[in-house]
Amino acid sequence: MKTYLVTGGAGFIGSNFIHYMFRKHGNDIRIINVDALTYAGNLGNLKDVEGIENYTFVKADIRNKEEIEKVFKDNDIDYVVNFAAESHVDRSIVNPEIFVETNVLGTLIMLNCAKDAWEQEDGSFKEGKKFLHVSTDEVYGSLDNLTDFFYETTPYSPHSPYSASKASSDFLVKAYVDTYKFPAVITNCSNNYGPYQFPEKLIPLIINNALQGKELPVYGDGKNIRDWLYVDDHCKGIDMVLEGGRIGEKYNIGGHNEKQNIEIIHIILDTLKEILPDSDPRKANVSEELIRFVADRKGHDRRYAIAPDKIKAELGWEPETFFAEGIKKTVKWYLENQEWMTEVTSGDYQKYYDKMYSDR
Ligand code: NAD
Ligand code: TYD
């Protein structure tokens, strides 16, 4: 039985990954979820798995060597899946320091603790161990030409403090492979969407605001392009790379689903109008008139687009959920989980929202 140490498992993708893995592998795996429970981490995302015998939650910070060392000491870890990170570009523009602390130094601590636990006397590593670092397509920078794509060989050119911190962590992982022959792999995925995404990110923010009849903020001209992937397809890719990905390699994950932000907003509005019954009072709020073009994000990358050729050819990965279906499932999930939304937008969310949007 493999034991997975998942960091950041109480966040958006991490919690979806834990659900995905137990759905797929049942009791054949053990998962230890290490999360510091920042504003983005929520144990409410994991209610469905809490009772599973092979699931354990440990509240620990990847920046804290002693805490992480203890997790490795107490458990024989086979796979690390490193999701834990500060993940929002807008926050990184306002407060870059925490991005370096968590994404760069935190990853370094994860690497060192895994190395100490897995290294043998002769400097080689125990059989079957793997460290998968979850990264993003944003490390590659921005594409102006519509016919260009990000390949694994595309040089890194990050623009935001967020993407620069993720790029730094990717380089550290690669350095551990090259220097120590440390058994690591990196995945670089495009924008994810689906259940449990914190409503600071475009899709859940627009759904939540539209339902409340609040303005829908569009940065710049709304024509920036992102390449959207349903979160379960990302989880499937990570699972496949853990099983079959070659040590020292990196794999891009994306489903060729590029859309302008303004298109996404119209699709969400149309989907809400289609799904909400006439009897639901929130339906009257949903309107194109809520759309507001606001000041652009500083350094706003124009277009991201992943070429997933390598993971398809080597591992047979294919996305299963196409956007029309995925966005419907996602909108439905937020409609059916209004309590979740109310809970995550209580607390500091309103302060964050006012700071980011009130004078924009
Ligand atoms: P998220 O912000 O929803 O979740 C991050 C999680 O990490 C939270 O549970 C948080 O509590 C935890 N965390 C933060 N700092 C920590 C620390 N110091 N120690 C322990 N836990 C800590 O992020 P997400 O969207 O789920 O992204 C997960 C990973 O995937 C990130 O590494 C991100 O860069 C990468 N990624 C995200 C996307 C996307 O579209 N969201 C796309 C590609 C890659
Ligand atoms: P986001 O979900 O923050 O993801 P990322 O910046 O990592 O791609 O933003 C997706 C796109 O939507 C990005 O081009 C910025 C834009 N955006 C808005 O136009 N308005 C908003 O309120 C937000 C949060 C994002």
Tab-separated table of C-alpha atoms and ligand atoms in Angstrom:
chain	number	residue	atom	x	y	z
A	1	MET	CA	0.000	0.000	0.000
A	2	LYS	CA	1.404	3.396	-1.010
A	3	THR	CA	1.413	6.254	1.479
A	4	TYR	CA	0.914	9.704	-0.031
A	5	LEU	CA	1.916	12.880	1.748
A	6	VAL	CA	-0.276	15.580	0.202
A	7	THR	CA	0.589	19.164	1.159
A	8	GLY	CA	-2.084	21.837	0.782
A	9	GLY	CA	-4.794	19.179	0.704
A	10	ALA	CA	-7.372	21.497	2.270
A	11	GLY	CA	-7.199	23.915	-0.672
A	12	PHE	CA	-9.003	23.808	-4.003
A	13	ILE	CA	-6.988	21.330	-6.067
A	14	GLY	CA	-5.569	19.425	-3.081
A	15	SER	CA	-9.023	18.609	-1.711
A	16	ASN	CA	-10.273	17.584	-5.146
A	17	PHE	CA	-7.170	15.392	-5.495
A	18	ILE	CA	-7.851	13.625	-2.184
A	19	HIS	CA	-11.469	12.991	-3.242
A	20	TYR	CA	-10.312	11.771	-6.663
A	21	MET	CA	-7.705	9.406	-5.229
A	22	PHE	CA	-10.049	7.734	-2.738
A	23	ARG	CA	-12.728	7.432	-5.453
A	24	LYS	CA	-10.227	5.832	-7.795
A	25	HIS	CA	-8.070	3.717	-5.458
A	26	GLY	CA	-10.383	3.124	-2.470
A	27	ASN	CA	-8.654	1.507	0.481
A	28	ASP	CA	-5.561	0.603	-1.541
A	29	ILE	CA	-3.858	3.869	-0.645
A	30	ARG	CA	-3.149	5.909	2.473
A	31	ILE	CA	-3.197	9.722	2.400
A	32	ILE	CA	-1.707	12.105	4.941
A	33	ASN	CA	-2.878	15.641	4.321
A	34	VAL	CA	-0.530	18.317	5.657
A	35	ASP	CA	-2.000	21.802	5.576
A	36	ALA	CA	-1.433	24.991	7.564
A	37	LEU	CA	-5.068	26.054	7.014
A	38	THR	CA	-4.408	29.553	5.704
A	39	TYR	CA	-7.351	31.645	4.460
A	40	ALA	CA	-7.421	29.313	1.413
A	41	GLY	CA	-7.472	26.058	3.353
A	42	ASN	CA	-10.771	24.718	4.617
A	43	LEU	CA	-11.421	21.363	6.262
A	44	GLY	CA	-15.028	21.761	5.153
A	45	ASN	CA	-13.704	20.763	1.692
A	46	LEU	CA	-12.924	17.319	3.069
A	47	LYS	CA	-16.021	16.410	5.074
A	48	ASP	CA	-16.702	13.448	2.760
A	49	VAL	CA	-13.333	11.810	3.423
A	50	GLU	CA	-12.939	12.559	7.139
A	51	GLY	CA	-14.280	9.150	8.128
A	52	ILE	CA	-12.008	7.135	5.828
A	53	GLU	CA	-9.654	5.005	7.888
A	54	ASN	CA	-6.683	5.552	5.567
A	55	TYR	CA	-6.987	9.341	5.675
A	56	THR	CA	-5.164	11.496	8.231
A	57	PHE	CA	-5.040	15.261	8.566
A	58	VAL	CA	-2.009	16.946	10.147
A	59	LYS	CA	-2.052	20.689	10.715
A	60	ALA	CA	1.492	21.723	9.852
A	61	ASP	CA	3.277	24.447	7.941
A	62	ILE	CA	5.652	23.579	5.113
A	63	ARG	CA	7.819	26.496	6.252
A	64	ASN	CA	8.372	24.731	9.583
A	65	LYS	CA	11.177	22.159	9.325
A	66	GLU	CA	10.472	20.489	12.684
A	67	GLU	CA	6.794	19.982	11.878
A	68	ILE	CA	7.510	18.484	8.452
A	69	GLU	CA	10.385	16.354	9.735
A	70	LYS	CA	8.024	14.853	12.289
A	71	VAL	CA	5.547	13.839	9.583
A	72	PHE	CA	8.328	11.966	7.760
A	73	LYS	CA	9.563	10.422	11.020
A	74	ASP	CA	6.114	9.198	12.017
A	75	ASN	CA	5.238	7.769	8.580
A	76	ASP	CA	6.923	5.819	5.808
A	77	ILE	CA	6.064	8.160	2.941
A	78	ASP	CA	6.206	6.814	-0.629
A	79	TYR	CA	4.926	9.795	-2.597
A	80	VAL	CA	4.898	13.503	-1.849
A	81	VAL	CA	2.431	15.647	-3.792
A	82	ASN	CA	3.339	19.252	-3.096
A	83	PHE	CA	0.295	21.476	-3.650
A	84	ALA	CA	0.796	23.816	-0.665
A	85	ALA	CA	1.327	27.337	-1.920
A	86	GLU	CA	0.102	30.872	-1.973
A	87	SER	CA	-1.801	30.749	-5.240
A	88	HIS	CA	-3.445	34.066	-6.096
A	89	VAL	CA	-1.712	36.487	-8.486
A	90	ASP	CA	-3.579	39.576	-7.200
A	91	ARG	CA	-2.467	38.876	-3.627
A	92	SER	CA	1.117	38.381	-4.816
A	93	ILE	CA	1.088	41.862	-6.355
A	94	VAL	CA	0.097	43.390	-3.004
A	95	ASN	CA	2.172	41.159	-0.719
A	96	PRO	CA	4.968	39.239	-2.474
A	97	GLU	CA	6.933	38.212	0.657
A	98	ILE	CA	4.641	35.412	1.766
A	99	PHE	CA	4.825	33.962	-1.766
A	100	VAL	CA	8.586	33.580	-1.475
A	101	GLU	CA	8.332	32.235	2.065
A	102	THR	CA	5.716	29.577	1.270
A	103	ASN	CA	6.322	28.740	-2.362
A	104	VAL	CA	10.124	28.902	-2.404
A	105	LEU	CA	11.336	28.295	1.168
A	106	GLY	CA	8.440	25.958	1.965
A	107	THR	CA	9.240	23.840	-1.093
A	108	LEU	CA	12.914	23.784	-0.089
A	109	ILE	CA	11.961	22.447	3.341
A	110	MET	CA	9.742	19.796	1.743
A	111	LEU	CA	12.642	18.766	-0.531
A	112	ASN	CA	15.129	18.598	2.351
A	113	CYS	CA	12.839	16.596	4.617
A	114	ALA	CA	11.990	14.121	1.823
A	115	LYS	CA	15.679	13.849	0.921
A	116	ASP	CA	16.672	13.151	4.534
A	117	ALA	CA	13.957	10.523	4.870
A	118	TRP	CA	14.634	8.762	1.564
A	119	GLU	CA	18.423	8.986	1.098
A	120	GLN	CA	20.492	5.860	1.786
A	121	GLU	CA	24.059	5.682	3.076
A	122	ASP	CA	25.580	5.472	-0.403
A	123	GLY	CA	23.690	8.629	-1.496
A	124	SER	CA	21.130	6.766	-3.590
A	125	PHE	CA	17.429	6.927	-2.789
A	126	LYS	CA	15.132	4.182	-1.560
A	127	GLU	CA	13.291	2.360	-4.321
A	128	GLY	CA	9.841	3.600	-5.371
A	129	LYS	CA	9.930	7.036	-3.747
A	130	LYS	CA	8.716	10.059	-5.695
A	131	PHE	CA	8.272	13.764	-5.049
A	132	LEU	CA	5.748	15.416	-7.359
A	133	HIS	CA	5.859	19.197	-7.359
A	134	VAL	CA	2.622	20.772	-8.579
A	135	SER	CA	3.328	23.844	-10.668
A	136	THR	CA	1.628	26.108	-13.132
A	137	ASP	CA	1.769	27.195	-16.773
A	138	GLU	CA	2.266	30.776	-15.537
A	139	VAL	CA	6.012	30.114	-15.125
A	140	TYR	CA	6.334	30.222	-18.934
A	141	GLY	CA	5.158	33.840	-19.140
A	142	SER	CA	2.688	35.133	-21.691
A	143	LEU	CA	1.972	34.255	-25.335
A	144	ASP	CA	1.091	37.011	-27.791
A	145	ASN	CA	0.889	34.933	-30.920
A	146	LEU	CA	-2.298	32.823	-31.110
A	147	THR	CA	-0.470	29.952	-32.788
A	148	ASP	CA	2.144	29.549	-30.010
A	149	PHE	CA	1.876	27.100	-27.118
A	150	PHE	CA	3.805	26.328	-23.942
A	151	TYR	CA	5.917	23.164	-24.248
A	152	GLU	CA	8.037	21.601	-21.504
A	153	THR	CA	11.033	23.074	-23.330
A	154	THR	CA	9.649	26.639	-23.387
A	155	PRO	CA	12.036	28.871	-21.396
A	156	TYR	CA	10.684	30.187	-18.106
A	157	SER	CA	9.698	33.855	-18.161
A	158	PRO	CA	7.513	34.581	-15.128
A	159	HIS	CA	6.033	38.073	-14.721
A	160	SER	CA	4.100	38.158	-11.451
A	161	PRO	CA	5.535	37.611	-7.974
A	162	TYR	CA	3.326	34.495	-7.847
A	163	SER	CA	4.700	32.987	-11.055
A	164	ALA	CA	8.264	34.038	-10.169
A	165	SER	CA	7.954	32.203	-6.844
A	166	LYS	CA	6.555	29.102	-8.559
A	167	ALA	CA	9.347	29.243	-11.162
A	168	SER	CA	11.930	29.470	-8.356
A	169	SER	CA	10.453	26.419	-6.661
A	170	ASP	CA	10.488	24.488	-9.958
A	171	PHE	CA	14.189	25.344	-10.369
A	172	LEU	CA	14.931	24.110	-6.851
A	173	VAL	CA	13.196	20.806	-7.584
A	174	LYS	CA	15.189	20.464	-10.812
A	175	ALA	CA	18.395	21.338	-8.950
A	176	TYR	CA	17.740	18.498	-6.474
A	177	VAL	CA	17.268	16.095	-9.373
A	178	ASP	CA	20.453	17.237	-11.086
A	179	THR	CA	22.607	17.504	-7.955
A	180	TYR	CA	21.475	14.589	-5.801
A	181	LYS	CA	19.564	12.473	-8.338
A	182	PHE	CA	16.590	13.140	-6.070
A	183	PRO	CA	13.486	11.314	-7.389
A	184	ALA	CA	11.268	14.247	-8.345
A	185	VAL	CA	8.919	15.199	-11.170
A	186	ILE	CA	7.158	18.481	-11.942
A	187	THR	CA	3.727	19.077	-13.458
A	188	ASN	CA	2.805	22.435	-15.005
A	189	CYS	CA	-0.947	22.763	-15.357
A	190	SER	CA	-3.195	25.418	-16.854
A	191	ASN	CA	-6.026	27.230	-14.993
A	192	ASN	CA	-8.268	24.813	-13.084
A	193	TYR	CA	-11.959	25.190	-12.335
A	194	GLY	CA	-14.455	23.106	-10.375
A	195	PRO	CA	-15.896	22.641	-6.857
A	196	TYR	CA	-14.230	24.088	-3.741
A	197	GLN	CA	-12.350	26.898	-5.510
A	198	PHE	CA	-11.966	29.949	-3.299
A	199	PRO	CA	-14.015	32.890	-4.661
A	200	GLU	CA	-11.007	35.161	-5.169
A	201	LYS	CA	-10.452	33.368	-8.495
A	202	LEU	CA	-12.383	34.369	-11.604
A	203	ILE	CA	-14.985	31.598	-11.990
A	204	PRO	CA	-16.301	31.239	-8.407
A	205	LEU	CA	-16.077	35.016	-7.902
A	206	ILE	CA	-18.282	35.663	-10.928
A	207	ILE	CA	-20.794	32.956	-9.919
A	208	ASN	CA	-21.017	34.312	-6.375
A	209	ASN	CA	-21.329	37.972	-7.414
A	210	ALA	CA	-23.898	37.254	-10.141
A	211	LEU	CA	-26.121	35.377	-7.692
A	212	GLN	CA	-26.035	38.362	-5.351
A	213	GLY	CA	-26.548	40.960	-8.091
A	214	LYS	CA	-23.082	42.398	-7.427
A	215	GLU	CA	-20.832	43.899	-10.095
A	216	LEU	CA	-18.762	41.488	-12.182
A	217	PRO	CA	-15.264	43.002	-12.381
A	218	VAL	CA	-13.477	42.447	-15.705
A	219	TYR	CA	-9.817	43.432	-15.718
A	220	GLY	CA	-8.662	45.513	-18.700
A	221	ASP	CA	-10.438	44.735	-21.971
A	222	GLY	CA	-11.554	41.240	-20.863
A	223	LYS	CA	-9.712	39.670	-23.792
A	224	ASN	CA	-6.940	37.991	-21.820
A	225	ILE	CA	-6.955	34.285	-22.543
A	226	ARG	CA	-6.663	31.426	-20.074
A	227	ASP	CA	-6.642	27.696	-20.846
A	228	TRP	CA	-9.247	26.111	-18.533
A	229	LEU	CA	-9.123	22.526	-17.294
A	230	TYR	CA	-11.688	20.749	-15.101
A	231	VAL	CA	-9.945	20.005	-11.812
A	232	ASP	CA	-10.513	16.213	-11.930
A	233	ASP	CA	-8.577	16.051	-15.195
A	234	HIS	CA	-5.637	17.737	-13.478
A	235	CYS	CA	-5.917	15.212	-10.614
A	236	LYS	CA	-5.972	12.367	-13.135
A	237	GLY	CA	-2.777	13.745	-14.712
A	238	ILE	CA	-1.026	13.950	-11.335
A	239	ASP	CA	-2.022	10.376	-10.521
A	240	MET	CA	-0.654	9.191	-13.881
A	241	VAL	CA	2.611	11.115	-13.498
A	242	LEU	CA	3.081	9.633	-10.019
A	243	GLU	CA	2.595	6.150	-11.426
A	244	GLY	CA	4.389	6.391	-14.747
A	245	GLY	CA	6.145	9.743	-15.080
A	246	ARG	CA	9.896	9.573	-15.580
A	247	ILE	CA	12.052	10.887	-12.716
A	248	GLY	CA	13.579	14.273	-13.488
A	249	GLU	CA	11.006	15.092	-16.165
A	250	LYS	CA	8.345	17.741	-16.274
A	251	TYR	CA	4.869	17.298	-17.756
A	252	ASN	CA	2.514	20.009	-19.007
A	253	ILE	CA	-1.181	19.383	-18.304
A	254	GLY	CA	-3.925	21.193	-20.223
A	255	GLY	CA	-6.906	20.403	-22.401
A	256	HIS	CA	-6.663	22.976	-25.245
A	257	ASN	CA	-9.565	24.964	-23.896
A	258	GLU	CA	-8.624	28.587	-24.385
A	259	LYS	CA	-11.197	31.254	-23.636
A	260	GLN	CA	-11.181	35.019	-23.204
A	261	ASN	CA	-12.236	36.146	-19.720
A	262	ILE	CA	-15.251	37.981	-21.084
A	263	GLU	CA	-16.412	34.783	-22.823
A	264	ILE	CA	-16.148	32.918	-19.517
A	265	ILE	CA	-18.320	35.540	-17.837
A	266	HIS	CA	-21.013	35.304	-20.518
A	267	ILE	CA	-20.963	31.496	-20.338
A	268	ILE	CA	-21.435	31.640	-16.547
A	269	LEU	CA	-24.346	34.084	-16.867
A	270	ASP	CA	-26.006	31.936	-19.552
A	271	THR	CA	-25.515	28.785	-17.467
A	272	LEU	CA	-26.993	30.403	-14.358
A	273	LYS	CA	-30.031	31.572	-16.328
A	274	GLU	CA	-30.473	28.089	-17.768
A	275	ILE	CA	-30.104	26.173	-14.526
A	276	LEU	CA	-31.811	28.384	-11.946
A	277	PRO	CA	-35.532	27.685	-11.666
A	278	ASP	CA	-37.825	30.714	-12.113
A	279	SER	CA	-38.930	30.266	-8.512
A	280	ASP	CA	-35.386	30.974	-7.219
A	281	PRO	CA	-35.195	34.655	-6.187
A	282	ARG	CA	-31.483	34.770	-7.129
A	283	LYS	CA	-32.413	34.377	-10.806
A	284	ALA	CA	-33.627	37.966	-11.027
A	285	ASN	CA	-30.139	39.184	-10.053
A	286	VAL	CA	-28.361	37.442	-12.918
A	287	SER	CA	-27.785	39.968	-15.673
A	288	GLU	CA	-25.216	41.151	-18.230
A	289	GLU	CA	-25.731	44.629	-16.809
A	290	LEU	CA	-23.599	43.643	-13.835
A	291	ILE	CA	-20.476	43.457	-16.027
A	292	ARG	CA	-17.980	46.251	-15.171
A	293	PHE	CA	-14.704	46.824	-16.956
A	294	VAL	CA	-12.250	47.861	-14.232
A	295	ALA	CA	-8.563	48.842	-14.052
A	296	ASP	CA	-6.312	46.137	-15.422
A	297	ARG	CA	-4.175	43.863	-13.233
A	298	LYS	CA	-0.570	45.133	-13.116
A	299	GLY	CA	1.633	43.122	-15.490
A	300	HIS	CA	-1.425	41.142	-16.658
A	301	ASP	CA	-0.312	38.173	-18.794
A	302	ARG	CA	-2.197	38.173	-22.093
A	303	ARG	CA	-2.508	34.524	-22.984
A	304	TYR	CA	-1.652	31.098	-21.587
A	305	ALA	CA	-1.966	27.957	-23.697
A	306	ILE	CA	-0.584	24.514	-22.860
A	307	ALA	CA	0.634	21.898	-25.330
A	308	PRO	CA	-0.098	18.612	-23.497
A	309	ASP	CA	1.550	16.440	-26.189
A	310	LYS	CA	4.120	14.859	-23.871
A	311	ILE	CA	1.766	13.591	-21.155
A	312	LYS	CA	-0.591	12.316	-23.862
A	313	ALA	CA	2.125	10.489	-25.777
A	314	GLU	CA	4.042	9.069	-22.790
A	315	LEU	CA	1.268	8.331	-20.325
A	316	GLY	CA	-1.923	8.280	-22.415
A	317	TRP	CA	-3.499	11.140	-20.452
A	318	GLU	CA	-6.609	12.700	-22.001
A	319	PRO	CA	-9.022	15.188	-20.457
A	320	GLU	CA	-12.449	13.630	-19.817
A	321	THR	CA	-14.584	16.652	-18.993
A	322	PHE	CA	-15.082	19.137	-21.778
A	323	PHE	CA	-15.795	22.733	-20.893
A	324	ALA	CA	-19.519	22.829	-21.720
A	325	GLU	CA	-20.132	19.950	-19.315
A	326	GLY	CA	-17.538	21.010	-16.721
A	327	ILE	CA	-18.833	24.545	-16.329
A	328	LYS	CA	-22.399	23.277	-15.917
A	329	LYS	CA	-21.273	20.828	-13.219
A	330	THR	CA	-19.315	23.601	-11.542
A	331	VAL	CA	-22.140	26.168	-11.558
A	332	LYS	CA	-24.521	23.495	-10.236
A	333	TRP	CA	-22.089	22.642	-7.448
A	334	TYR	CA	-21.916	26.276	-6.286
A	335	LEU	CA	-25.708	26.556	-6.450
A	336	GLU	CA	-26.110	23.446	-4.334
A	337	ASN	CA	-23.388	24.444	-1.878
A	338	GLN	CA	-24.442	27.952	-0.961
A	339	GLU	CA	-23.587	27.167	2.679
A	340	TRP	CA	-19.981	26.479	1.713
A	341	MET	CA	-19.835	29.812	-0.119
A	342	THR	CA	-21.399	31.658	2.825
A	343	GLU	CA	-18.877	30.100	5.169
A	344	VAL	CA	-15.775	30.917	3.090
A	345	THR	CA	-16.935	34.469	2.390
A	346	SER	CA	-17.571	35.242	6.065
A	347	GLY	CA	-14.439	36.158	8.045
A	348	ASP	CA	-11.812	38.201	6.199
A	349	TYR	CA	-13.183	37.776	2.687
A	350	GLN	CA	-15.136	41.037	2.698
A	351	LYS	CA	-12.037	42.977	3.783
A	352	TYR	CA	-10.045	41.366	0.977
A	353	TYR	CA	-12.783	42.156	-1.530
A	354	ASP	CA	-13.026	45.810	-0.506
A	355	LYS	CA	-9.257	46.220	-0.645
A	356	MET	CA	-8.977	44.715	-4.128
A	357	TYR	CA	-12.088	46.105	-5.779
A	358	SER	CA	-13.499	49.182	-4.023
A	359	ASP	CA	-11.388	51.846	-5.832
A	360	ARG	CA	-10.659	49.887	-8.942
B	1	NAD	P1	-5.308	27.097	-2.917
B	1	NAD	O1	-4.848	28.476	-2.604
B	1	NAD	O2	-6.749	26.827	-3.098
B	1	NAD	O3	-4.795	26.092	-1.776
B	1	NAD	C1	-3.527	26.170	-1.197
B	1	NAD	C2	-3.522	25.295	0.049
B	1	NAD	O4	-2.189	25.330	0.604
B	1	NAD	C3	-4.473	25.766	1.146
B	1	NAD	O5	-5.151	24.671	1.712
B	1	NAD	C4	-3.541	26.399	2.172
B	1	NAD	O6	-4.037	26.325	3.517
B	1	NAD	C5	-2.287	25.560	1.997
B	1	NAD	N1	-1.075	26.269	2.426
B	1	NAD	C6	-0.699	27.524	2.110
B	1	NAD	N2	0.461	27.823	2.727
B	1	NAD	C7	0.826	26.728	3.417
B	1	NAD	C8	1.938	26.407	4.234
B	1	NAD	N3	2.896	27.300	4.485
B	1	NAD	N4	2.019	25.172	4.770
B	1	NAD	C9	1.036	24.255	4.545
B	1	NAD	N5	-0.048	24.505	3.797
B	1	NAD	C10	-0.147	25.723	3.235
B	1	NAD	O7	-4.474	26.673	-4.195
B	1	NAD	P2	-4.883	25.718	-5.407
B	1	NAD	O8	-5.572	26.522	-6.441
B	1	NAD	O9	-5.513	24.504	-4.883
B	1	NAD	O10	-3.440	25.367	-5.983
B	1	NAD	C11	-2.706	24.264	-5.469
B	1	NAD	C12	-1.356	24.175	-6.186
B	1	NAD	O11	-1.574	24.016	-7.569
B	1	NAD	C13	-0.485	25.421	-6.032
B	1	NAD	O12	0.846	24.997	-5.865
B	1	NAD	C14	-0.671	26.169	-7.336
B	1	NAD	O13	0.465	26.917	-7.657
B	1	NAD	C15	-0.865	25.009	-8.304
B	1	NAD	N6	-1.677	25.312	-9.506
B	1	NAD	C16	-2.895	25.895	-9.370
B	1	NAD	C17	-3.681	26.132	-10.517
B	1	NAD	C18	-5.055	26.732	-10.407
B	1	NAD	O14	-5.677	27.019	-11.444
B	1	NAD	N7	-5.617	26.925	-9.232
B	1	NAD	C19	-3.186	25.768	-11.772
B	1	NAD	C20	-1.928	25.159	-11.865
B	1	NAD	C21	-1.178	24.925	-10.711
B	2	TYD	P1	-7.530	34.144	-11.872
B	2	TYD	O1	-8.724	33.281	-11.638
B	2	TYD	O2	-7.066	35.044	-10.764
B	2	TYD	O3	-6.367	33.185	-12.352
B	2	TYD	P2	-4.882	33.552	-12.969
B	2	TYD	O4	-4.607	34.967	-12.743
B	2	TYD	O5	-3.998	32.677	-12.143
B	2	TYD	O6	-4.950	33.169	-14.397
B	2	TYD	O7	-7.834	35.070	-13.118
B	2	TYD	C1	-8.171	34.504	-14.373
B	2	TYD	C2	-8.279	35.650	-15.361
B	2	TYD	O8	-9.407	36.472	-15.014
B	2	TYD	C3	-7.073	36.579	-15.360
B	2	TYD	O9	-6.815	36.987	-16.700
B	2	TYD	C4	-7.522	37.759	-14.524
B	2	TYD	C5	-9.010	37.822	-14.782
B	2	TYD	N1	-9.849	38.326	-13.652
B	2	TYD	C6	-10.784	39.344	-13.881
B	2	TYD	O10	-10.926	39.852	-15.007
B	2	TYD	N2	-11.544	39.768	-12.832
B	2	TYD	C7	-11.413	39.252	-11.570
B	2	TYD	O11	-12.112	39.716	-10.630
B	2	TYD	C8	-10.475	38.198	-11.366
B	2	TYD	C9	-10.283	37.583	-10.010
B	2	TYD	C10	-9.707	37.765	-12.441
